[in-house]
């Protein structure tokens, strides 16, 4: 394991069509950070919630991911590897 966080993929203001869905029941092998420019429906702890514009979510490795956008979607996202959790704690984020 690397001793630093590596961003493996990232996109800024990434557009998707109306009705776009991410459904990763087993998550992925990387940490994922998302920031939604508009509102989306997001599954959190078994409950679907509608986010306000500007909402962010951070998924751990192998954490289920599901969201859908009833409107055209613009979002920022990045996937990361390495000691992400330790790095977040070091800057005061749990």
C-alpha positions as YAML, in Angstrom:
chain: A
units: angstrom
residues:
- id: 1
  name: UNK
  ca: [0.00, 0.00, 0.00]
- id: 2
  name: UNK
  ca: [1.22, 3.46, -0.82]
- id: 3
  name: UNK
  ca: [1.83, 5.89, 2.03]
- id: 4
  name: UNK
  ca: [0.03, 8.65, 0.13]
- id: 5
  name: UNK
  ca: [-3.41, 9.06, -1.37]
- id: 6
  name: UNK
  ca: [-3.56, 8.56, -5.14]
- id: 7
  name: UNK
  ca: [-6.38, 9.99, -7.25]
- id: 8
  name: UNK
  ca: [-6.91, 7.32, -9.90]
- id: 9
  name: UNK
  ca: [-9.69, 9.05, -11.86]
- id: 10
  name: UNK
  ca: [-11.42, 12.41, -11.62]
- id: 11
  name: UNK
  ca: [-13.90, 14.51, -13.57]
- id: 12
  name: UNK
  ca: [-15.15, 18.05, -13.03]
- id: 13
  name: UNK
  ca: [-18.61, 19.21, -14.16]
- id: 14
  name: UNK
  ca: [-19.22, 15.78, -15.71]
- id: 15
  name: UNK
  ca: [-22.60, 15.68, -17.49]
- id: 16
  name: UNK
  ca: [-25.03, 12.76, -17.60]
- id: 17
  name: UNK
  ca: [-28.48, 12.45, -19.18]
- id: 18
  name: UNK
  ca: [-31.78, 12.70, -17.32]
- id: 19
  name: UNK
  ca: [-32.49, 9.40, -15.56]
- id: 20
  name: UNK
  ca: [-28.81, 8.51, -15.03]
- id: 21
  name: UNK
  ca: [-28.37, 5.81, -12.36]
- id: 22
  name: UNK
  ca: [-25.33, 4.46, -10.56]
- id: 23
  name: UNK
  ca: [-26.06, 1.06, -9.01]
- id: 24
  name: UNK
  ca: [-23.04, -0.61, -7.45]
- id: 25
  name: UNK
  ca: [-24.47, -2.97, -4.80]
- id: 26
  name: UNK
  ca: [-20.99, -4.06, -3.72]
- id: 27
  name: UNK
  ca: [-19.30, -0.69, -4.30]
- id: 28
  name: UNK
  ca: [-15.89, -0.59, -5.95]
- id: 29
  name: UNK
  ca: [-12.29, -1.27, -4.87]
- id: 30
  name: UNK
  ca: [-11.57, 2.47, -4.47]
- id: 31
  name: UNK
  ca: [-12.80, 5.35, -2.36]
- id: 32
  name: UNK
  ca: [-15.27, 7.59, -4.22]
- id: 33
  name: UNK
  ca: [-16.06, 11.27, -3.65]
- id: 34
  name: UNK
  ca: [-19.02, 12.89, -5.45]
- id: 35
  name: UNK
  ca: [-20.34, 16.45, -5.50]
- id: 36
  name: UNK
  ca: [-23.70, 16.98, -7.21]
- id: 37
  name: UNK
  ca: [-24.34, 20.36, -8.84]
- id: 38
  name: UNK
  ca: [-28.10, 19.71, -8.79]
- id: 39
  name: UNK
  ca: [-30.42, 17.55, -6.74]
- id: 40
  name: UNK
  ca: [-30.26, 13.72, -6.89]
- id: 41
  name: UNK
  ca: [-31.98, 10.80, -5.21]
- id: 42
  name: UNK
  ca: [-29.41, 8.99, -3.09]
- id: 43
  name: UNK
  ca: [-29.55, 5.74, -1.12]
- id: 44
  name: UNK
  ca: [-28.14, 6.23, 2.40]
- id: 45
  name: UNK
  ca: [-28.41, 3.54, 5.08]
- id: 46
  name: UNK
  ca: [-31.28, 1.82, 3.26]
- id: 47
  name: UNK
  ca: [-33.29, 5.02, 2.77]
- id: 48
  name: UNK
  ca: [-33.67, 7.06, -0.43]
- id: 49
  name: UNK
  ca: [-33.24, 10.77, 0.22]
- id: 50
  name: UNK
  ca: [-33.39, 13.72, -2.14]
- id: 51
  name: UNK
  ca: [-30.32, 15.91, -1.80]
- id: 52
  name: UNK
  ca: [-30.14, 19.67, -2.13]
- id: 53
  name: UNK
  ca: [-27.95, 21.07, -4.93]
- id: 54
  name: UNK
  ca: [-24.29, 21.05, -3.93]
- id: 55
  name: UNK
  ca: [-24.55, 17.90, -1.79]
- id: 56
  name: UNK
  ca: [-21.47, 15.72, -1.43]
- id: 57
  name: UNK
  ca: [-20.97, 12.09, -0.49]
- id: 58
  name: UNK
  ca: [-17.87, 10.05, 0.23]
- id: 59
  name: UNK
  ca: [-17.99, 6.25, -0.20]
- id: 60
  name: UNK
  ca: [-15.51, 3.86, 1.35]
- id: 61
  name: UNK
  ca: [-14.05, 0.85, -0.43]
- id: 62
  name: UNK
  ca: [-16.69, -1.78, -1.25]
- id: 63
  name: UNK
  ca: [-19.49, 0.42, 0.11]
- id: 64
  name: UNK
  ca: [-22.76, 0.08, -1.85]
- id: 65
  name: UNK
  ca: [-23.42, 3.05, -4.13]
- id: 66
  name: UNK
  ca: [-26.76, 4.04, -5.60]
- id: 67
  name: UNK
  ca: [-28.05, 7.33, -6.89]
- id: 68
  name: UNK
  ca: [-30.29, 8.55, -9.69]
- id: 69
  name: UNK
  ca: [-30.92, 11.89, -11.27]
- id: 70
  name: UNK
  ca: [-34.45, 12.62, -12.48]
- id: 71
  name: UNK
  ca: [-33.07, 15.70, -14.27]
- id: 72
  name: UNK
  ca: [-29.93, 16.08, -16.40]
- id: 73
  name: UNK
  ca: [-27.00, 15.64, -14.03]
- id: 74
  name: UNK
  ca: [-23.75, 17.54, -13.62]
- id: 75
  name: UNK
  ca: [-21.37, 16.28, -10.97]
- id: 76
  name: UNK
  ca: [-17.75, 16.28, -9.90]
- id: 77
  name: UNK
  ca: [-16.21, 12.98, -8.88]
- id: 78
  name: UNK
  ca: [-12.96, 11.26, -8.06]
- id: 79
  name: UNK
  ca: [-11.78, 7.79, -7.18]
- id: 80
  name: UNK
  ca: [-8.86, 7.34, -4.78]
- id: 81
  name: UNK
  ca: [-6.61, 4.67, -3.30]
- id: 82
  name: UNK
  ca: [-4.17, 4.64, -0.40]
- id: 83
  name: UNK
  ca: [-4.65, 5.76, 3.21]
- id: 84
  name: UNK
  ca: [-7.67, 7.94, 2.47]
- id: 85
  name: UNK
  ca: [-9.42, 7.44, 5.82]
- id: 86
  name: UNK
  ca: [-6.27, 8.25, 7.78]
- id: 87
  name: UNK
  ca: [-5.69, 11.37, 5.66]
- id: 88
  name: UNK
  ca: [-9.25, 12.59, 6.25]
- id: 89
  name: UNK
  ca: [-8.93, 12.04, 10.01]
- id: 90
  name: UNK
  ca: [-5.61, 13.93, 10.01]
- id: 91
  name: UNK
  ca: [-7.39, 17.02, 8.66]
- id: 92
  name: UNK
  ca: [-10.34, 16.69, 11.05]
- id: 93
  name: UNK
  ca: [-12.88, 14.87, 8.85]
- id: 94
  name: UNK
  ca: [-14.53, 11.68, 10.08]
...
